[in-house]
Short mmCIF file of C-alpha atoms and ligand atoms in Angstrom, two decimals:
data_model
loop_
_atom_site.label_atom_id
_atom_site.label_comp_id
_atom_site.label_asym_id
_atom_site.label_seq_id
_atom_site.Cartn_x
_atom_site.Cartn_y
_atom_site.Cartn_z
CA MET A 970 -13.51 25.50 15.01
CA LEU A 971 -12.79 28.92 15.66
CA CYS A 972 -15.46 31.25 14.18
CA PRO A 973 -13.71 32.78 11.53
CA LYS A 974 -15.70 36.34 11.97
CA CYS A 975 -16.76 36.37 15.70
CA THR A 976 -13.74 34.09 17.28
CA THR A 977 -16.14 31.73 18.67
CA LEU A 978 -15.33 28.20 19.60
CA ASP A 979 -18.85 26.89 19.25
CA ASP A 980 -20.35 25.75 15.78
CA LYS A 981 -22.13 23.22 14.61
CA VAL A 982 -22.36 20.53 11.31
CA ILE A 983 -24.73 21.26 9.13
CA ASP A 984 -23.70 19.29 6.36
CA SER A 985 -20.62 16.64 5.59
CA ARG A 986 -19.64 15.09 2.97
CA LEU A 987 -17.28 12.69 1.56
CA SER A 988 -15.21 13.78 -1.66
CA LYS A 989 -14.89 12.23 -4.57
CA ASP A 990 -12.10 10.09 -4.36
CA GLY A 991 -12.82 9.02 -0.69
CA MET A 992 -9.67 10.88 0.76
CA SER A 993 -11.39 13.84 2.61
CA ILE A 994 -14.53 14.71 4.34
CA ARG A 995 -16.01 17.95 3.55
CA ARG A 996 -17.85 19.81 6.35
CA ARG A 997 -20.15 23.12 6.56
CA ARG A 998 -20.30 24.43 10.22
CA GLU A 999 -22.02 26.98 11.13
CA CYS A 1000 -20.94 29.19 14.34
CA LEU A 1001 -23.57 28.76 17.49
CA GLY A 1002 -22.68 33.03 18.14
CA CYS A 1003 -23.13 34.56 14.65
CA GLU A 1004 -24.40 32.09 12.43
CA THR A 1005 -21.85 32.39 9.63
CA ARG A 1006 -21.12 29.39 8.14
CA PHE A 1007 -17.71 28.10 7.35
CA THR A 1008 -16.26 25.05 5.72
CA THR A 1009 -13.41 22.51 7.11
CA TYR A 1010 -12.11 19.75 5.62
CA GLU A 1011 -11.08 16.35 7.52
CA GLN A 1012 -8.27 14.24 6.31
CA ILE A 1013 -5.63 11.21 7.20
CA GLU A 1014 -2.75 12.60 8.10
CA ARG A 1015 -0.03 10.56 5.92
CA VAL A 1016 3.11 10.51 7.45
CA GLU A 1017 5.98 11.82 4.47
CA LEU A 1018 8.14 8.28 4.01
CA LEU A 1019 10.83 8.52 2.18
CA ALA A 1020 12.50 5.02 -0.36
CA VAL A 1021 16.32 4.55 0.43
CA LYS A 1022 17.46 3.14 -2.94
CA ARG A 1023 20.90 1.06 -2.86
CA ASP A 1024 22.77 3.65 -3.79
CA GLY A 1025 21.42 5.90 -1.20
CA ARG A 1026 19.32 8.30 -3.03
CA ARG A 1027 16.16 8.97 -1.56
CA GLU A 1028 12.87 9.76 -3.35
CA ALA A 1029 9.34 9.94 -1.90
CA PHE A 1030 7.72 6.61 -1.64
CA ASP A 1031 4.82 6.62 -4.23
CA ARG A 1032 1.80 4.91 -3.49
CA GLN A 1033 1.26 4.58 -6.71
CA LYS A 1034 4.04 2.98 -7.92
CA LEU A 1035 3.95 0.50 -5.63
CA LEU A 1036 0.12 -0.50 -6.56
CA SER A 1037 1.44 -0.61 -10.21
CA SER A 1038 4.24 -3.12 -9.04
CA PHE A 1039 1.35 -5.80 -7.10
CA VAL A 1040 -0.68 -5.07 -10.17
CA LYS A 1041 2.07 -6.36 -12.81
CA ALA A 1042 2.86 -9.08 -10.27
CA CYS A 1043 -0.81 -10.15 -9.91
CA GLU A 1044 -1.46 -9.95 -14.15
CA LYS A 1045 -3.56 -12.60 -15.09
CA ARG A 1046 -4.01 -14.18 -11.70
CA PRO A 1047 -7.64 -14.84 -10.07
CA ILE A 1048 -6.87 -11.81 -7.89
CA PRO A 1049 -9.75 -9.15 -7.56
CA LEU A 1050 -8.27 -5.52 -7.58
CA ALA A 1051 -9.71 -4.58 -4.62
CA THR A 1052 -7.83 -7.51 -2.83
CA ILE A 1053 -4.92 -5.81 -4.32
CA GLU A 1054 -5.46 -2.47 -3.22
CA GLU A 1055 -6.05 -3.45 0.50
CA SER A 1056 -3.34 -5.19 0.66
CA VAL A 1057 -1.48 -1.97 -0.94
CA SER A 1058 -3.32 -0.14 1.79
CA ASP A 1059 -2.15 -3.05 4.41
CA VAL A 1060 1.55 -2.27 3.35
CA ILE A 1061 1.59 1.19 3.70
CA ASN A 1062 0.00 1.30 6.95
CA GLU A 1063 2.52 -1.36 8.62
CA LEU A 1064 5.50 1.19 6.95
CA GLU A 1065 3.69 4.43 7.91
CA SER A 1066 3.56 2.98 11.92
CA GLY A 1067 7.31 1.75 12.03
CA GLN A 1068 9.50 4.02 13.87
CA GLU A 1069 11.42 5.26 10.47
CA ARG A 1070 10.47 7.74 7.96
CA GLU A 1071 13.21 7.11 5.67
CA ILE A 1072 13.00 3.19 4.69
CA SER A 1073 15.39 0.87 2.31
CA THR A 1074 13.95 -0.22 -0.85
CA LYS A 1075 15.01 -3.67 0.61
CA THR A 1076 12.87 -3.72 3.32
CA ILE A 1077 9.68 -2.05 1.69
CA GLY A 1078 10.34 -5.10 -1.02
CA ALA A 1079 10.65 -7.64 2.01
CA LYS A 1080 7.23 -6.12 2.95
CA VAL A 1081 5.82 -6.07 0.03
CA MET A 1082 7.02 -10.00 -0.66
CA GLU A 1083 5.37 -10.92 2.87
CA HIS A 1084 1.62 -9.70 1.15
CA LEU A 1085 2.43 -11.23 -1.96
CA HIS A 1086 2.72 -14.71 -0.28
CA ALA A 1087 -0.49 -14.07 1.50
CA ILE A 1088 -2.01 -13.34 -1.34
CA ASP A 1089 -0.99 -15.54 -4.67
CA PRO A 1090 2.65 -17.62 -4.77
CA VAL A 1091 2.67 -17.24 -8.45
CA ALA A 1092 2.59 -13.49 -7.63
CA TYR A 1093 5.26 -13.74 -5.03
CA VAL A 1094 7.67 -15.36 -7.00
CA ARG A 1095 7.18 -13.18 -9.76
CA PHE A 1096 7.82 -10.36 -7.86
CA ALA A 1097 10.55 -12.43 -5.97
CA SER A 1098 12.13 -12.97 -9.29
CA VAL A 1099 12.36 -9.55 -10.65
CA TYR A 1100 13.35 -7.53 -7.19
CA ARG A 1101 15.42 -9.94 -6.17
CA ARG A 1102 17.02 -10.04 -9.25
CA PHE A 1103 18.01 -13.85 -9.36
CA GLU A 1104 21.45 -14.27 -10.24
CA ASP A 1105 20.87 -17.61 -11.47
CA ILE A 1106 18.03 -20.24 -12.16
CA GLY A 1107 19.36 -22.16 -8.78
CA GLU A 1108 18.50 -19.47 -6.71
CA PHE A 1109 15.06 -18.85 -8.62
CA ILE A 1110 14.26 -22.44 -7.64
CA GLU A 1111 15.27 -22.79 -4.08
CA GLU A 1112 12.96 -19.72 -3.81
CA ILE A 1113 10.44 -21.64 -4.65
CA GLN A 1114 11.39 -24.93 -3.04
CA SER A 1115 10.98 -22.59 0.74
CA LEU A 1116 7.28 -21.81 -0.43
CA GLU A 1117 6.56 -24.96 -0.69
CA ARG A 1118 7.87 -25.97 2.74
CA ARG A 1119 5.96 -23.14 3.43
CA ALA A 1120 2.45 -24.10 2.01
CA PRO A 1121 2.97 -27.60 0.70
CA SER A 1122 -0.87 -28.26 -0.25
CA SER A 1123 -1.93 -25.00 -1.47
CA GLU A 1124 -3.79 -25.70 -5.10
CA ASN A 1125 -2.08 -22.59 -6.39
CA GLN A 1126 1.42 -24.40 -5.93
CA LYS A 1127 0.62 -26.79 -8.81
CA GLU A 1128 -0.33 -24.44 -11.38
CA LEU A 1129 3.15 -22.79 -10.32
CA PHE A 1130 5.04 -26.15 -10.77
CA THR A 1131 4.07 -26.28 -14.68
CA LYS A 1132 4.99 -23.10 -15.34
CA LEU A 1133 8.08 -23.46 -13.71
CA PRO A 1134 10.78 -22.49 -16.09
CA SER A 1135 13.03 -25.82 -17.47
ZN1 LIG B 1607 -19.40 33.49 14.65
#
């Protein structure tokens, strides 16, 4: 790092500290030329993503919003928050590693469903039922049946069926 005083390029790190939120690392450095001390911050380079809504409107992709919808879908389910957060991070990493900077809410929703399906079938159906705005109960039941085909012997599955609206 270029010394702000003498422009020497060599320095040594004398202290490294993780920020409170864990999102950046603060480093105190000392120039090897003139011993000036300065501070640098290191953080993950985030790609700016835009969510494209059905009507074509764009808005900044909101990590918090995504987390909230996960938490809501997993409400009263035996799923640790850490698992939910990890899954949200996975979704975001996958979206960020793609070529597209503008991502339809449909694509985001599909990705969320993929991850919720891996966590908990009830959470998955809850999210899917809201997200896809099932037109009728037939569609809803179809969804659950296809879920059953994918994971026929899951313990959670039985619970799901007892909760099925009649
Ligand atoms: Zn210097």
